[in-house]
Amino acid sequence: SVLDKTESLLEAGEVQLALHVIDILALAPDDDDDVKAAKKLKSKLLYLRSKDVPSIVSTNLFLSLADALDEE
């Protein structure tokens, strides 16, 4: 599944690629359990990615997106 593939990429340290993969599900218009789980995982990935970028602008972008997902 998309969630499983994203988790395996995360475990391999491929956070940016995992973000691309999770978007397949996290951007779905439905709000079923899989989409909710994808949004939660995407938020986690965004927080992790924010720690790896050198730019404060990029850091703030990732954190803002994660916060927005957490508020849904």
Short mmCIF file of N, CA, C and O in Angstrom, two decimals:
data_model
loop_
_atom_site.label_atom_id
_atom_site.label_comp_id
_atom_site.label_asym_id
_atom_site.label_seq_id
_atom_site.Cartn_x
_atom_site.Cartn_y
_atom_site.Cartn_z
N SER A 1 0.83 -1.18 0.00
CA SER A 1 0.00 0.00 0.00
C SER A 1 0.88 1.25 0.00
O SER A 1 2.08 1.18 0.26
N VAL A 2 0.27 2.39 -0.23
CA VAL A 2 0.99 3.66 -0.24
C VAL A 2 1.58 3.95 1.15
O VAL A 2 2.72 4.39 1.27
N LEU A 3 0.80 3.67 2.18
CA LEU A 3 1.30 3.89 3.55
C LEU A 3 2.52 3.02 3.85
O LEU A 3 3.50 3.49 4.44
N ASP A 4 2.46 1.76 3.44
CA ASP A 4 3.58 0.85 3.68
C ASP A 4 4.83 1.30 2.93
O ASP A 4 5.94 1.26 3.48
N LYS A 5 4.66 1.70 1.67
CA LYS A 5 5.81 2.15 0.87
C LYS A 5 6.42 3.41 1.50
O LYS A 5 7.64 3.54 1.58
N THR A 6 5.57 4.32 1.96
CA THR A 6 6.05 5.54 2.59
C THR A 6 6.84 5.22 3.86
O THR A 6 7.91 5.79 4.10
N GLU A 7 6.32 4.31 4.66
CA GLU A 7 7.02 3.90 5.89
C GLU A 7 8.37 3.28 5.57
O GLU A 7 9.36 3.56 6.26
N SER A 8 8.44 2.46 4.53
CA SER A 8 9.72 1.82 4.18
C SER A 8 10.72 2.87 3.68
O SER A 8 11.91 2.76 3.97
N LEU A 9 10.25 3.86 2.96
CA LEU A 9 11.14 4.94 2.53
C LEU A 9 11.64 5.75 3.73
O LEU A 9 12.82 6.12 3.78
N LEU A 10 10.76 5.99 4.67
CA LEU A 10 11.15 6.70 5.89
C LEU A 10 12.22 5.93 6.65
O LEU A 10 13.23 6.49 7.07
N GLU A 11 12.01 4.63 6.78
CA GLU A 11 13.00 3.79 7.48
C GLU A 11 14.35 3.79 6.77
O GLU A 11 15.39 3.66 7.41
N ALA A 12 14.32 3.97 5.44
CA ALA A 12 15.55 4.00 4.66
C ALA A 12 16.18 5.40 4.64
O ALA A 12 17.22 5.60 4.01
N GLY A 13 15.54 6.35 5.32
CA GLY A 13 16.08 7.69 5.38
C GLY A 13 15.75 8.57 4.18
O GLY A 13 16.31 9.63 4.00
N GLU A 14 14.82 8.12 3.37
CA GLU A 14 14.42 8.84 2.15
C GLU A 14 13.19 9.70 2.43
O GLU A 14 12.11 9.49 1.88
N VAL A 15 13.35 10.71 3.28
CA VAL A 15 12.21 11.52 3.73
C VAL A 15 11.57 12.29 2.58
O VAL A 15 10.35 12.31 2.44
N GLN A 16 12.38 12.93 1.73
CA GLN A 16 11.83 13.71 0.63
C GLN A 16 11.05 12.82 -0.34
O GLN A 16 9.95 13.18 -0.76
N LEU A 17 11.59 11.67 -0.67
CA LEU A 17 10.89 10.74 -1.56
C LEU A 17 9.61 10.23 -0.90
O LEU A 17 8.57 10.10 -1.55
N ALA A 18 9.67 9.97 0.39
CA ALA A 18 8.48 9.52 1.12
C ALA A 18 7.39 10.58 1.07
O ALA A 18 6.20 10.25 0.95
N LEU A 19 7.77 11.86 1.12
CA LEU A 19 6.78 12.95 1.00
C LEU A 19 6.09 12.92 -0.35
O LEU A 19 4.88 13.13 -0.44
N HIS A 20 6.84 12.65 -1.39
CA HIS A 20 6.24 12.57 -2.73
C HIS A 20 5.26 11.41 -2.80
O HIS A 20 4.17 11.54 -3.36
N VAL A 21 5.64 10.28 -2.25
CA VAL A 21 4.79 9.09 -2.31
C VAL A 21 3.51 9.28 -1.49
O VAL A 21 2.41 8.97 -1.95
N ILE A 22 3.63 9.83 -0.29
CA ILE A 22 2.46 9.96 0.58
C ILE A 22 1.44 10.94 0.02
O ILE A 22 0.24 10.84 0.30
N ASP A 23 1.89 11.86 -0.83
CA ASP A 23 0.95 12.80 -1.45
C ASP A 23 -0.10 12.10 -2.30
O ASP A 23 -1.20 12.62 -2.46
N ILE A 24 0.22 10.94 -2.82
CA ILE A 24 -0.75 10.18 -3.61
C ILE A 24 -2.03 9.96 -2.80
O ILE A 24 -3.13 10.07 -3.32
N LEU A 25 -1.87 9.68 -1.54
CA LEU A 25 -3.02 9.39 -0.67
C LEU A 25 -3.44 10.60 0.17
O LEU A 25 -4.63 10.86 0.33
N ALA A 26 -2.48 11.36 0.65
CA ALA A 26 -2.79 12.47 1.56
C ALA A 26 -3.58 13.59 0.87
O ALA A 26 -4.31 14.33 1.53
N LEU A 27 -3.47 13.70 -0.44
CA LEU A 27 -4.18 14.74 -1.17
C LEU A 27 -5.53 14.28 -1.69
O LEU A 27 -6.23 15.04 -2.37
N ALA A 28 -5.93 13.06 -1.35
CA ALA A 28 -7.23 12.54 -1.78
C ALA A 28 -8.36 13.35 -1.14
O ALA A 28 -8.24 13.81 -0.01
N PRO A 29 -9.45 13.52 -1.87
CA PRO A 29 -10.55 14.33 -1.34
C PRO A 29 -11.34 13.64 -0.22
O PRO A 29 -12.06 14.29 0.52
N ASP A 30 -11.20 12.34 -0.11
CA ASP A 30 -11.93 11.60 0.94
C ASP A 30 -11.32 11.88 2.30
O ASP A 30 -10.22 12.40 2.42
N ASP A 31 -12.05 11.51 3.33
CA ASP A 31 -11.53 11.66 4.69
C ASP A 31 -11.67 10.34 5.44
O ASP A 31 -11.98 10.34 6.63
N ASP A 32 -11.45 9.23 4.72
CA ASP A 32 -11.54 7.94 5.38
C ASP A 32 -10.29 7.69 6.22
O ASP A 32 -9.39 8.52 6.28
N ASP A 33 -10.23 6.55 6.86
CA ASP A 33 -9.14 6.26 7.80
C ASP A 33 -7.77 6.26 7.13
O ASP A 33 -6.79 6.71 7.72
N ASP A 34 -7.68 5.74 5.89
CA ASP A 34 -6.39 5.72 5.19
C ASP A 34 -5.91 7.13 4.87
O ASP A 34 -4.72 7.44 5.00
N VAL A 35 -6.82 7.99 4.46
CA VAL A 35 -6.44 9.38 4.15
C VAL A 35 -6.03 10.11 5.43
O VAL A 35 -5.03 10.83 5.44
N LYS A 36 -6.74 9.88 6.51
CA LYS A 36 -6.37 10.49 7.79
C LYS A 36 -4.99 10.02 8.23
O LYS A 36 -4.17 10.81 8.72
N ALA A 37 -4.72 8.73 8.07
CA ALA A 37 -3.41 8.17 8.43
C ALA A 37 -2.32 8.76 7.54
O ALA A 37 -1.21 9.06 8.02
N ALA A 38 -2.63 8.96 6.27
CA ALA A 38 -1.66 9.55 5.35
C ALA A 38 -1.34 10.98 5.73
O ALA A 38 -0.18 11.41 5.69
N LYS A 39 -2.35 11.74 6.12
CA LYS A 39 -2.12 13.13 6.53
C LYS A 39 -1.29 13.19 7.81
O LYS A 39 -0.40 14.04 7.95
N LYS A 40 -1.53 12.28 8.72
CA LYS A 40 -0.75 12.23 9.96
C LYS A 40 0.71 11.88 9.65
O LYS A 40 1.64 12.50 10.19
N LEU A 41 0.91 10.92 8.77
CA LEU A 41 2.26 10.52 8.39
C LEU A 41 2.96 11.65 7.62
O LEU A 41 4.14 11.92 7.83
N LYS A 42 2.22 12.33 6.75
CA LYS A 42 2.81 13.44 6.01
C LYS A 42 3.26 14.54 6.97
O LYS A 42 4.34 15.12 6.80
N SER A 43 2.47 14.83 7.98
CA SER A 43 2.85 15.83 8.97
C SER A 43 4.16 15.44 9.64
O SER A 43 5.07 16.26 9.79
N LYS A 44 4.29 14.19 10.02
CA LYS A 44 5.52 13.69 10.65
C LYS A 44 6.70 13.86 9.70
O LYS A 44 7.78 14.32 10.10
N LEU A 45 6.50 13.53 8.42
CA LEU A 45 7.56 13.66 7.43
C LEU A 45 7.96 15.12 7.23
O LEU A 45 9.14 15.43 7.07
N LEU A 46 6.98 16.01 7.23
CA LEU A 46 7.27 17.44 7.08
C LEU A 46 8.11 17.96 8.24
O LEU A 46 9.05 18.74 8.05
N TYR A 47 7.78 17.54 9.45
CA TYR A 47 8.58 17.93 10.62
C TYR A 47 10.02 17.41 10.49
O TYR A 47 10.97 18.13 10.74
N LEU A 48 10.15 16.16 10.06
CA LEU A 48 11.49 15.59 9.88
C LEU A 48 12.26 16.32 8.79
O LEU A 48 13.44 16.63 8.95
N ARG A 49 11.60 16.60 7.70
CA ARG A 49 12.25 17.29 6.57
C ARG A 49 12.68 18.70 6.97
O ARG A 49 13.73 19.18 6.53
N SER A 50 11.90 19.34 7.81
CA SER A 50 12.23 20.71 8.22
C SER A 50 13.57 20.78 8.95
O SER A 50 14.23 21.81 8.94
N LYS A 51 13.98 19.67 9.53
CA LYS A 51 15.25 19.63 10.26
C LYS A 51 16.45 19.46 9.32
O LYS A 51 17.59 19.65 9.73
N ASP A 52 16.17 19.06 8.07
CA ASP A 52 17.26 18.74 7.13
C ASP A 52 17.55 19.85 6.12
O ASP A 52 18.52 19.74 5.38
N VAL A 53 16.72 20.86 6.05
CA VAL A 53 16.94 21.90 5.05
C VAL A 53 17.70 23.07 5.67
O VAL A 53 17.45 23.46 6.81
N PRO A 54 18.64 23.63 4.92
CA PRO A 54 19.45 24.72 5.49
C PRO A 54 18.75 26.07 5.51
O PRO A 54 19.10 26.93 6.32
N SER A 55 17.76 26.24 4.67
CA SER A 55 17.11 27.55 4.55
C SER A 55 16.02 27.72 5.60
O SER A 55 15.16 26.85 5.78
N ILE A 56 16.01 28.86 6.27
CA ILE A 56 14.97 29.15 7.27
C ILE A 56 13.62 29.28 6.59
O ILE A 56 12.59 28.91 7.17
N VAL A 57 13.60 29.75 5.36
CA VAL A 57 12.35 29.87 4.62
C VAL A 57 11.75 28.48 4.37
O VAL A 57 10.57 28.24 4.61
N SER A 58 12.59 27.56 3.91
CA SER A 58 12.12 26.18 3.68
C SER A 58 11.70 25.51 4.98
O SER A 58 10.69 24.82 5.02
N THR A 59 12.47 25.74 6.02
CA THR A 59 12.13 25.18 7.33
C THR A 59 10.75 25.64 7.76
O THR A 59 9.91 24.83 8.17
N ASN A 60 10.51 26.94 7.66
CA ASN A 60 9.21 27.48 8.06
C ASN A 60 8.08 26.98 7.18
O ASN A 60 6.97 26.76 7.67
N LEU A 61 8.34 26.80 5.90
CA LEU A 61 7.33 26.26 5.00
C LEU A 61 6.93 24.85 5.42
O LEU A 61 5.74 24.54 5.54
N PHE A 62 7.91 24.00 5.65
CA PHE A 62 7.61 22.62 6.07
C PHE A 62 6.86 22.60 7.40
O PHE A 62 5.91 21.84 7.57
N LEU A 63 7.28 23.43 8.34
CA LEU A 63 6.60 23.46 9.64
C LEU A 63 5.18 24.00 9.53
O LEU A 63 4.27 23.49 10.19
N SER A 64 4.96 25.00 8.69
CA SER A 64 3.63 25.55 8.50
C SER A 64 2.69 24.51 7.87
O SER A 64 1.53 24.38 8.28
N LEU A 65 3.20 23.79 6.89
CA LEU A 65 2.39 22.74 6.27
C LEU A 65 2.06 21.63 7.27
O LEU A 65 0.93 21.13 7.29
N ALA A 66 3.02 21.26 8.08
CA ALA A 66 2.77 20.23 9.09
C ALA A 66 1.73 20.70 10.10
O ALA A 66 0.81 19.95 10.46
N ASP A 67 1.84 21.94 10.53
CA ASP A 67 0.87 22.49 11.47
C ASP A 67 -0.55 22.51 10.87
O ASP A 67 -1.52 22.20 11.55
N ALA A 68 -0.64 22.89 9.60
CA ALA A 68 -1.94 22.92 8.93
C ALA A 68 -2.56 21.52 8.87
O ALA A 68 -3.77 21.36 9.09
N LEU A 69 -1.75 20.52 8.61
CA LEU A 69 -2.28 19.15 8.59
C LEU A 69 -2.71 18.70 9.97
O LEU A 69 -3.72 18.01 10.12
N ASP A 70 -1.96 19.10 10.99
CA ASP A 70 -2.31 18.72 12.36
C ASP A 70 -3.62 19.34 12.81
O ASP A 70 -4.30 18.80 13.67
N GLU A 71 -3.96 20.48 12.24
CA GLU A 71 -5.20 21.16 12.61
C GLU A 71 -6.44 20.60 11.93
O GLU A 71 -7.56 20.91 12.33
N GLU A 72 -6.24 19.79 10.91
CA GLU A 72 -7.40 19.21 10.19
C GLU A 72 -8.09 18.15 11.01
O GLU A 72 -7.58 17.50 11.83
#
